[in-house]
Phi, psi and omega in degrees: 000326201268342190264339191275334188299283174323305188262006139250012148311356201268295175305328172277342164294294190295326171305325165293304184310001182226341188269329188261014177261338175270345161260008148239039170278319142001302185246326170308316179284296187327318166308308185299307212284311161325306145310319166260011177280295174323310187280301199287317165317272183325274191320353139286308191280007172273279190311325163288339143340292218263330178302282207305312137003273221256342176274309195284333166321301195310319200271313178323317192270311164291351158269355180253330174292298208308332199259354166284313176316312173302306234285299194301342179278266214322333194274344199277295171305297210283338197277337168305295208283305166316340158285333171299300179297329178280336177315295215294329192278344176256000186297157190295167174240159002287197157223177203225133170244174202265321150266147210270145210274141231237125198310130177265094206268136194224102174251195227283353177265000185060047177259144192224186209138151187265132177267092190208173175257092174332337186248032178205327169237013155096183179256182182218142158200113184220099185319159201268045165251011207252166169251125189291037180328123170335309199266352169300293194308318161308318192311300170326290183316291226287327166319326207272027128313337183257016172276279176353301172318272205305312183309302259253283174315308171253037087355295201235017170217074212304337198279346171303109187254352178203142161243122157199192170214130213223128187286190187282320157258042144086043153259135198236105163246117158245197183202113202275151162232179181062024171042052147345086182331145166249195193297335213275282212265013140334287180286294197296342186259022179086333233247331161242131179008140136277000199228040169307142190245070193296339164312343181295341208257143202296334180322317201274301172318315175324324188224029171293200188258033157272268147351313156199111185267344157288354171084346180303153173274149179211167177246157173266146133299182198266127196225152165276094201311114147014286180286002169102351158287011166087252179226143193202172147270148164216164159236137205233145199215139187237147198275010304221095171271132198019072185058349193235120206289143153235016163180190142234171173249134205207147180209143166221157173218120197288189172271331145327290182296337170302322168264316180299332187273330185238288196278030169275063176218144201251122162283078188104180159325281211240349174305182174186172199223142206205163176228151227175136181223155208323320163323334176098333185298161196264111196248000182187161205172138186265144186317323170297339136355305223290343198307313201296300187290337156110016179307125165264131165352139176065340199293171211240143176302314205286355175283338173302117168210117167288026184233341203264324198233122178290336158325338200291168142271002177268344177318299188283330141341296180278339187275023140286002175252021150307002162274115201282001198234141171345064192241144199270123173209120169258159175192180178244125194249098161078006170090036183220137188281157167207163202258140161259135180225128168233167182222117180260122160334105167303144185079301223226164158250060154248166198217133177255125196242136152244147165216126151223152196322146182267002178276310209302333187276325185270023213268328155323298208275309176320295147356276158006257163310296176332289185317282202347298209291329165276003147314303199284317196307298193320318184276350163302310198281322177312316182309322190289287175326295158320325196273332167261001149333267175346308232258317208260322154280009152262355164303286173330318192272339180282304172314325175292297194295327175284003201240331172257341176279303166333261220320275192323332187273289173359283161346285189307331186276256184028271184307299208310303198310288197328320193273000176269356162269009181109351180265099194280351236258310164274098167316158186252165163261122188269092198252356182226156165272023179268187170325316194280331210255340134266002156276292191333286173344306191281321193302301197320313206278329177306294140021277184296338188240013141288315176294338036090290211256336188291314180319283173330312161301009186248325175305303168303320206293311183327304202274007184269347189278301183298322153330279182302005166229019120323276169334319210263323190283315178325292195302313170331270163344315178286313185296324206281300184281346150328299199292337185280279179323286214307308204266040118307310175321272165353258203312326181265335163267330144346301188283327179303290189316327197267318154325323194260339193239164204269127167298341193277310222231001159081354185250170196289147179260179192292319163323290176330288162340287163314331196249310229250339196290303188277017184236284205306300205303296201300327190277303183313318185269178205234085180345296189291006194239154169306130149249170178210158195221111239246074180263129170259120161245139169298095200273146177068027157354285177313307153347280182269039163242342209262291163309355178224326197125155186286335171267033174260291187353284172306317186290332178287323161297332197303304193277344164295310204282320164299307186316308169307325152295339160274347187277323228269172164301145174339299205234030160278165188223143189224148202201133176245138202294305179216206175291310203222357178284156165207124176266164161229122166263138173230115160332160133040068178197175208241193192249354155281317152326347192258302188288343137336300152302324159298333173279301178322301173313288200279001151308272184325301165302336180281318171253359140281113202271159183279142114307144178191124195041033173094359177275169195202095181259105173255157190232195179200178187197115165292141194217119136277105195258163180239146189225133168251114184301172170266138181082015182275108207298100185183109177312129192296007190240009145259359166282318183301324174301317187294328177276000146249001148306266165339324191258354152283324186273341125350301184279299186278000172236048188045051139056180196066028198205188219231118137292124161242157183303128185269354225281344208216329181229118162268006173272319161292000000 
């Protein structure tokens, strides 16, 4: 057992000295190879941030100059046809006109309109609020002067679904494209006004002179055209002849065209690009869009607005573009994270938003990892695999050593076990020149000068025997007048003891104070060092013995005297003094540290209220200190008159508060 003992204690050592340095070498390279597995993912996904970052800026910046460019050629376009119109209006009278004047029909609702061919001479319209005056009627004629121009505009702006101008009296010549309904089959399908009133309408109000007293070209919001082309935008320009606005100049563009033409573009796989302007509304969106945006079957674009529901994820997204400058926002769209870039439109309050998945930017990355990762498994299990190689050659190499190391020590506990029983009779045998083979060595002398020595113990032990029961009777005698002096002691400090303390509150009574103050206190403290001297009185005492009793009375000193005992310093001393007096003298301090102690106590009694039968006695207390410099000749029961001195000018200068004696500091 004792040999099976040794040598796997032997064996489990040299085995540990070879197993924890090879795992953790192990686990250190694992750790590594993991760590830079880690470390290489992240700096892949920061670059692919910022690659995907810098593709939607790129896409961002080139869809908003492109729709700045249409804006600014269309905002461009209305201001040409508005000069066209202001021409016509200063040209001399009378005039000849150049096309031939375009029939007017007043049919059975008192509707008046042009009967022309629309997908060639343009449209015509003049609501029935108006009167067909001769001279009215020339005016009307003199418009078909502005067709060239309006042909000319859609023409060469395939997005444009109507060019026209429109008076003060709601007469309209435009010239519709992409085949369009027209003013004809408008009115005959119900669908526009016949007695419309267009200053009503934002194309027109947008840019009067109330609305815009600068006279600027402007874009509308997305409104539902009149004329039967569904939700459009338009840019309007207003026409103003001697100071006095007659009209606008106008080009629209729906929102059909707003998408198939600018936003049908796919950002990434599955992104996509939507138009929005600072308000949140939403003005145009490609289909895959509608999930995102919370769009419902029938909803009218002007009901989409993303400012509306704080809940949203695009709410806090819009509510950032009052910034005129370009920003990147991730957030969770539909529980899926995705990255957002919006860009605002120069000039306008439209906003070009981009979005796309963050799997889809991180999808690289995923890849990645995966390779990494079957990297790391590999270099792991070599690692694993070497370390238990190692670990099977120190098995082999721990059985070997323990088996050549073992044996002497085996001996030696042997010989050990024998000489704890008493056997002096056998020597070890020294077969090697290491360590174990001079403990053997040493154990032999040892041996020997036990046998050496056993005699002599034996000798000894008789007469030590006889000694001790000498020794014992001696001690008897000794414990029996021992016990008697204690409980002499025992009785005479009890008693001592009892003479010096106050019964009620457990601290020294005014006796103490009287014998002990000029001998014990003085010989104790350290002449060179400052003492100060503490007296507390209780205010309005009397009070609360009248009102509560004496024996609330006794429960308030009690809670006073503990509070002075946990606030004050360790080997400060407190003694009460009087009925309701208590002094604490403090050793070795200075008079600011003293009045420090002193606040702190008459804090703590001021807010802590005595409970007593369920009452809450809250109390204050007047404190006067007297402060003794070091080496100062001055008797210890005039420092004491002076901190009652203090503790009278306390009391008489409304109590609750801190005196200290000037008599010695007058700066205090």
């Amino acid at each position: 057992m004792q040999i099976n003992s040794i040598r796997t204690k032997l064996t489990v050592i040299i085995l540990l000295a070879c197993f924890i340095p090879a795992t953790a070498i192990t686990l250190i390279f694992a750790n590594r190879i993991d760590y830079i597995r880690h470390s290489f993912i992240s700096a892949s996904s920061q670059a692919l941030v910022v690659r995907a970052k810098m593709m939607m800026g790129r896409l961002s910046n080139q869809q908003a100059d492109y729709v700045e460019l249409k804006m600014d050629a269309l905002a461009s376009e209305t201001q040409l046809l508005r000069q066209s119109v202001e021409s016509l209006y200063l040209r001399p009278r009378p005039w000849k006109p150049t096309y031939p004047v375009g029939k007017i029909i007043h049919d059975k609702s008192g509707v008046y309109y042009g009967d022309s061919n629309a997908d060639t001479e343009g449209d015509l319209y003049v609501s029935g609020r108006n009167k067909l005056t001769p001279g009215f009627k020339r005016e009307v004629d003199s418009l078909n002067e502005l067709l060239p121009t309006l042909k000319q505009i859609s023409k060469q702006h395939s997005e444009v679904v109507y060019s026209y101008y429109v008076t003060r009296d709601s007469v309209v010549r435009g010239f519709m494209s992409n085949h369009g309904p027209s003013i004809v089959e408008a009115v005959e399908a119900g669908v526009l006004d016949p007695f419309g009133n267009w200053p009503e309408y934002p194309f027109y109000y947008v840019v009067d002179s109330k609305h815009d007293p600068e006279r600027l070209t402007k874009w509308t919001d997305v409104y539902f055209d009149p004329g039967g082309n569904g939700w459009m935008f338009s840019v309007c320009s207003p026409v103003y002849v001697h100071n006095k606005m007659m009209g606008v100049a106008a080009l629209d563009i729906t929102t059909k065209q707003i998408v198939d033409g600018i936003l049908n573009l796919k950002v990434g796989k599955f992104g996509y690009a939507f138009l929005a302007n600072t308000s949140g509304d939403v003005l145009g969106f490609p289909e895959r869009a509608a999930k995102d945006l919370g769009w419902r079957k029938g909803m009218k674009p002007d009901g989409l607005n993303l400012l509306k529901d704080k809940n949203s994820a695009f709410y806090q997204v819009m509510a950032k573009t009052k910034s005129q400058k370009p920003f990147l926002v991730r957030t969770t769209i539909n529980h899926e994270p995705k990255f957002v870039y919006l860009h605002r439109i120069a000039n306008t309050s439209f906003i070009i938003c981009l979005v796309v998945s963050e799997q889809e930017i991180l999808a690289d990355i995923k890849q990645t990892n995966e390779q990494m990762m079957a990297v790391a498994n590999t270099l792991i299990r070599e690692v694993i695999a070497l370390a238990l190689l190692i670990l099977f050659g120190s098995v082999l190499l721990a059985l070997y050593y323990s088996r050549r190391t073992g044996k002497p020590l085996v001996e030696l506990s042997k010989g050990a076990k024998r000489v704890a029983h008493g056997d002096y009779n056998q020597l070890l045998e020294v077969g090697s020149r290491d360590e174990i083979g001079d403990l053997s060595a040493s154990f032999n002398k040892m041996i020997l000068a036990l046998r050496d020595r056993e005699e002599e113990q034996v000798a000894l032990t008789e007469e030590l025997i006889s000694q001790n029961k000498q020794l014992d009777a001696k001690n008897y005698e000794l414990n029996l007048l021992l016990e008697q002096l204690s409980q002499s002691e025992e009785v005479k400090s009890h008693f001592e003891t009892l003479s010096y303390t106050d019964m009620l509150t457990g601290v020294y009574n005014r006796r103490y104070l009287d014998e002990h103050f000029e001998g014990e206190f003085a010989n104790r403290r350290d002449p060179k060092v400052a003492y100060a001297c503490m007296i507390l009185d209780i205010d309005n005492f009397k009070g609360i013995n009248d009102t509560y009793g004496h024996l609330a009375g006794d429960a308030v000193l009690q809670h006073v005297v503990r509070i002075i005992i946990q606030d004050k310093r360790l080997h400060d001393v407190v003694v009460r003094f009087a009925g309701d007096e208590f002094i604490v003298l403090l050793e070795q301090i200075e008079l600011h540290d003293a009045v420090v102690v002193a606040e702190r106590i008459r804090t703590s009694i001021e807010q802590q209220p005595c409970v007593y039968e369920g009452n809450e006695i809250y109390n204050s207390v007047s404190i006067g200190i007297a402060f003794a410099d070091a080496g100062e000749e001055r008797s210890g029961q005039q420092v004491i008159k002076e901190a009652d001195m203090a503790l009278y000018r306390a009391k008489k200068t409304g109590r609750n508060k801190i005196i200290v004696s000037s008599s010695q500091h007058p700066a205090a």
